[in-house]
mmCIF file of C-alpha atoms in Angstrom:
data_model
loop_
_atom_site.group_PDB
_atom_site.id
_atom_site.type_symbol
_atom_site.label_atom_id
_atom_site.label_comp_id
_atom_site.label_asym_id
_atom_site.label_seq_id
_atom_site.Cartn_x
_atom_site.Cartn_y
_atom_site.Cartn_z
ATOM 1 C CA MET A 1 42.258 130.504 53.418
ATOM 2 C CA LYS A 2 44.502 129.286 57.017
ATOM 3 C CA ASN A 3 47.123 132.365 54.907
ATOM 4 C CA LEU A 4 43.536 134.846 54.518
ATOM 5 C CA ASN A 5 42.681 134.125 58.382
ATOM 6 C CA ARG A 6 47.059 134.779 58.994
ATOM 7 C CA ILE A 7 46.389 137.915 57.341
ATOM 8 C CA THR A 8 43.886 139.323 58.850
ATOM 9 C CA THR A 9 44.792 138.166 62.990
ATOM 10 C CA LEU A 10 47.576 139.772 61.972
ATOM 11 C CA SER A 11 45.730 143.012 60.567
ATOM 12 C CA MET A 12 43.971 143.257 63.811
ATOM 13 C CA LEU A 13 46.684 142.742 65.734
ATOM 14 C CA ILE A 14 48.259 145.835 64.287
ATOM 15 C CA ALA A 15 45.680 147.790 64.824
ATOM 16 C CA VAL A 16 45.873 146.386 68.420
ATOM 17 C CA ALA A 17 48.743 147.604 68.725
ATOM 18 C CA ILE A 18 48.797 151.716 67.327
ATOM 19 C CA VAL A 19 46.252 152.079 69.465
ATOM 20 C CA LEU A 20 47.973 150.547 72.726
ATOM 21 C CA ASN A 21 50.761 152.286 71.250
ATOM 22 C CA VAL A 22 48.395 155.910 70.222
ATOM 23 C CA ILE A 23 46.765 155.867 74.103
ATOM 24 C CA GLU A 24 50.320 154.703 75.507
ATOM 25 C CA ILE A 25 51.297 158.220 73.872
ATOM 26 C CA SER A 26 48.634 160.524 74.787
ATOM 27 C CA ILE A 27 48.723 159.304 78.816
ATOM 28 C CA ASN A 28 52.070 159.893 80.122
ATOM 29 C CA VAL A 29 52.886 156.989 82.838
ATOM 30 C CA ILE A 30 55.859 157.369 84.504
ATOM 31 C CA PRO A 31 56.748 160.513 84.853
ATOM 32 C CA VAL A 32 60.269 159.938 82.951
ATOM 33 C CA PRO A 33 60.564 162.082 79.456
ATOM 34 C CA GLY A 34 60.534 159.864 76.751
ATOM 35 C CA ALA A 35 60.319 156.791 79.574
ATOM 36 C CA LYS A 36 57.176 153.996 78.815
ATOM 37 C CA ILE A 37 55.802 151.075 80.007
ATOM 38 C CA GLY A 38 55.410 149.576 76.238
ATOM 39 C CA PHE A 39 52.751 148.004 75.796
ATOM 40 C CA ALA A 40 52.740 147.854 72.550
ATOM 41 C CA ASN A 41 55.366 145.589 72.874
ATOM 42 C CA ILE A 42 52.086 142.679 74.637
ATOM 43 C CA VAL A 43 51.778 142.349 70.628
ATOM 44 C CA THR A 44 54.436 141.422 69.702
ATOM 45 C CA VAL A 45 55.682 139.358 72.220
ATOM 46 C CA ILE A 46 52.748 137.551 71.601
ATOM 47 C CA VAL A 47 52.814 137.699 67.803
ATOM 48 C CA LEU A 48 56.236 136.628 68.180
ATOM 49 C CA TYR A 49 54.970 133.361 70.216
ATOM 50 C CA MET A 50 51.929 132.190 68.206
ATOM 51 C CA TYR A 51 53.370 133.663 64.470
ATOM 52 C CA GLY A 52 57.427 133.587 64.427
ATOM 53 C CA PHE A 53 59.928 135.819 64.646
ATOM 54 C CA ARG A 54 59.161 137.485 60.662
ATOM 55 C CA SER A 55 55.297 138.410 61.604
ATOM 56 C CA ALA A 56 56.862 139.945 65.141
ATOM 57 C CA SER A 57 59.676 141.618 63.360
ATOM 58 C CA LEU A 58 56.308 143.309 60.146
ATOM 59 C CA VAL A 59 54.674 143.545 63.242
ATOM 60 C CA THR A 60 56.426 145.184 65.369
ATOM 61 C CA ILE A 61 57.983 148.613 62.243
ATOM 62 C CA LEU A 62 54.425 148.330 60.278
ATOM 63 C CA ARG A 63 52.653 149.140 64.241
ATOM 64 C CA VAL A 64 55.665 151.696 64.383
ATOM 65 C CA PHE A 65 55.974 153.756 61.235
ATOM 66 C CA LEU A 66 52.316 154.153 61.454
ATOM 67 C CA VAL A 67 52.468 155.504 64.898
ATOM 68 C CA GLY A 68 55.045 157.900 62.673
ATOM 69 C CA LEU A 69 52.295 158.462 60.207
ATOM 70 C CA LEU A 70 49.539 159.022 62.619
ATOM 71 C CA SER A 71 51.234 161.558 64.504
ATOM 72 C CA ARG A 72 52.476 163.334 61.331
ATOM 73 C CA SER A 73 55.786 162.636 63.445
ATOM 74 C CA PHE A 74 59.054 161.972 61.670
ATOM 75 C CA THR A 75 61.296 163.605 64.090
ATOM 76 C CA ILE A 76 65.239 161.730 66.860
ATOM 77 C CA PRO A 77 62.053 160.604 68.905
ATOM 78 C CA PHE A 78 60.579 157.991 65.581
ATOM 79 C CA TRP A 79 64.129 156.802 64.303
ATOM 80 C CA MET A 80 64.627 155.877 68.159
ATOM 81 C CA GLY A 81 61.732 153.971 69.078
ATOM 82 C CA LEU A 82 61.668 152.739 65.458
ATOM 83 C CA GLY A 83 66.025 151.324 66.333
ATOM 84 C CA GLY A 84 65.080 149.844 69.672
ATOM 85 C CA ALA A 85 61.901 148.685 67.850
ATOM 86 C CA ILE A 86 64.258 146.626 65.102
ATOM 87 C CA VAL A 87 67.718 145.610 67.712
ATOM 88 C CA SER A 88 64.401 144.315 70.637
ATOM 89 C CA ILE A 89 62.668 142.712 68.655
ATOM 90 C CA THR A 90 65.662 140.083 66.660
ATOM 91 C CA VAL A 91 66.755 139.864 70.543
ATOM 92 C CA MET A 92 63.407 138.601 71.388
ATOM 93 C CA GLY A 93 63.504 136.698 68.432
ATOM 94 C CA ILE A 94 67.066 135.155 68.498
ATOM 95 C CA PHE A 95 66.868 134.873 73.139
ATOM 96 C CA LYS A 96 62.863 132.571 72.139
ATOM 97 C CA ASN A 97 64.056 130.392 68.892
ATOM 98 C CA TRP A 98 68.284 130.342 70.523
ATOM 99 C CA PHE A 99 68.496 130.107 73.984
ATOM 100 C CA LYS A 100 64.812 128.789 74.552
ATOM 101 C CA LEU A 101 63.918 131.382 76.630
ATOM 102 C CA HIS A 102 60.989 131.182 79.660
ATOM 103 C CA LEU A 103 58.370 134.358 77.785
ATOM 104 C CA ILE A 104 58.729 136.609 80.457
ATOM 105 C CA SER A 105 62.846 136.431 80.284
ATOM 106 C CA VAL A 106 62.497 137.193 76.415
ATOM 107 C CA SER A 107 60.386 140.622 77.455
ATOM 108 C CA VAL A 108 62.097 141.479 80.029
ATOM 109 C CA LEU A 109 65.022 140.999 77.044
ATOM 110 C CA GLY A 110 63.992 143.056 74.686
ATOM 111 C CA ALA A 111 62.277 145.750 76.764
ATOM 112 C CA ILE A 112 66.041 146.353 78.106
ATOM 113 C CA THR A 113 67.866 145.858 74.380
ATOM 114 C CA HIS A 114 65.048 148.284 72.874
ATOM 115 C CA THR A 115 66.135 151.207 75.325
ATOM 116 C CA LEU A 116 69.114 150.584 74.720
ATOM 117 C CA GLY A 117 69.339 151.098 70.691
ATOM 118 C CA GLN A 118 67.671 153.456 71.585
ATOM 119 C CA VAL A 119 69.641 154.990 73.265
ATOM 120 C CA ILE A 120 72.924 154.455 70.219
ATOM 121 C CA VAL A 121 70.532 155.489 68.177
ATOM 122 C CA GLY A 122 69.747 159.099 70.333
ATOM 123 C CA ILE A 123 73.927 160.004 70.551
ATOM 124 C CA TYR A 124 74.223 159.029 66.377
ATOM 125 C CA LEU A 125 71.912 161.578 65.617
ATOM 126 C CA LEU A 126 71.731 164.324 68.411
ATOM 127 C CA GLU A 127 76.091 163.565 68.332
ATOM 128 C CA THR A 128 75.694 163.723 71.581
ATOM 129 C CA ASP A 129 77.274 161.489 74.361
ATOM 130 C CA LEU A 130 75.390 162.439 77.352
ATOM 131 C CA LEU A 131 72.038 161.007 76.795
ATOM 132 C CA ILE A 132 74.833 158.372 78.225
ATOM 133 C CA LEU A 133 73.580 159.787 80.881
ATOM 134 C CA TYR A 134 69.970 158.826 81.043
ATOM 135 C CA LEU A 135 70.680 154.881 80.540
ATOM 136 C CA PRO A 136 71.077 153.852 83.791
ATOM 137 C CA LEU A 137 67.473 155.800 84.733
ATOM 138 C CA MET A 138 66.016 153.848 81.741
ATOM 139 C CA LEU A 139 67.335 150.622 82.656
ATOM 140 C CA LEU A 140 65.786 150.189 85.680
ATOM 141 C CA ILE A 141 62.333 151.464 83.753
ATOM 142 C CA SER A 142 62.820 148.207 81.688
ATOM 143 C CA ILE A 143 63.302 145.547 83.845
ATOM 144 C CA PRO A 144 60.365 146.061 85.253
ATOM 145 C CA ALA A 145 58.533 147.555 81.781
ATOM 146 C CA GLY A 146 59.267 143.225 80.258
ATOM 147 C CA ILE A 147 58.414 141.583 83.267
ATOM 148 C CA LEU A 148 55.254 143.824 83.090
ATOM 149 C CA ILE A 149 54.751 143.048 78.382
ATOM 150 C CA GLY A 150 55.318 139.307 79.734
ATOM 151 C CA ILE A 151 53.768 138.145 82.047
ATOM 152 C CA ILE A 152 50.429 140.462 80.737
ATOM 153 C CA ALA A 153 51.080 138.524 77.259
ATOM 154 C CA GLN A 154 51.649 135.516 79.156
ATOM 155 C CA ARG A 155 48.072 136.049 80.816
ATOM 156 C CA PHE A 156 46.852 135.949 77.509
ATOM 157 C CA PHE A 157 47.828 133.055 75.972
ATOM 158 C CA LYS A 158 46.666 130.756 78.982
ATOM 159 C CA THR A 159 43.381 132.764 78.356
ATOM 160 C CA PHE A 160 42.975 131.232 75.070
ATOM 161 C CA ASN A 161 43.772 127.742 74.026
ATOM 162 C CA ARG A 162 47.231 126.911 74.395
ATOM 163 C CA SER A 163 47.236 124.351 71.302
ATOM 164 C CA LYS A 164 45.564 126.933 68.879
ATOM 165 C CA TYR A 165 47.567 130.006 69.409
ATOM 166 C CA GLN A 166 51.306 129.326 70.315
ATOM 167 C CA ARG A 167 53.774 127.783 68.851
ATOM 168 C CA SER A 168 56.121 127.238 71.618
ATOM 169 C CA LEU A 169 55.771 128.604 75.536
#
């Protein structure tokens, strides 16, 4: 029964992440091409702290693929987003579990490494180093976005019973 509750909860969280992702794609919050705050990453951070790295990785990768299916877009931005997501969740898992960093710090590192992962994949796919010129602006946006995502995730845990929902904050 416990496993069924976990699967149900993770399924609902994937749905929430997809909705947040689709809404953010539709509404251009930041007037910089390709830049997003990454509200779906609130779910990633919550799952990372509730259920751990494996579940957070699963939720993140499923979200990216399902949003790609919904938008019928497996083009370069999809692959850049997937690359950024994989790098981001890996780094967040490492810094949460091995270095025991605070949730907001982990979120900021996730935002920064997501940007780095996207740019690396973009340079590879577009076969141009010019994308590196975009990196300082994107990193400048990533830091406050990561802080915001971390604060929202932290608020989630303060709102709900810590002992029930939190692995280690």
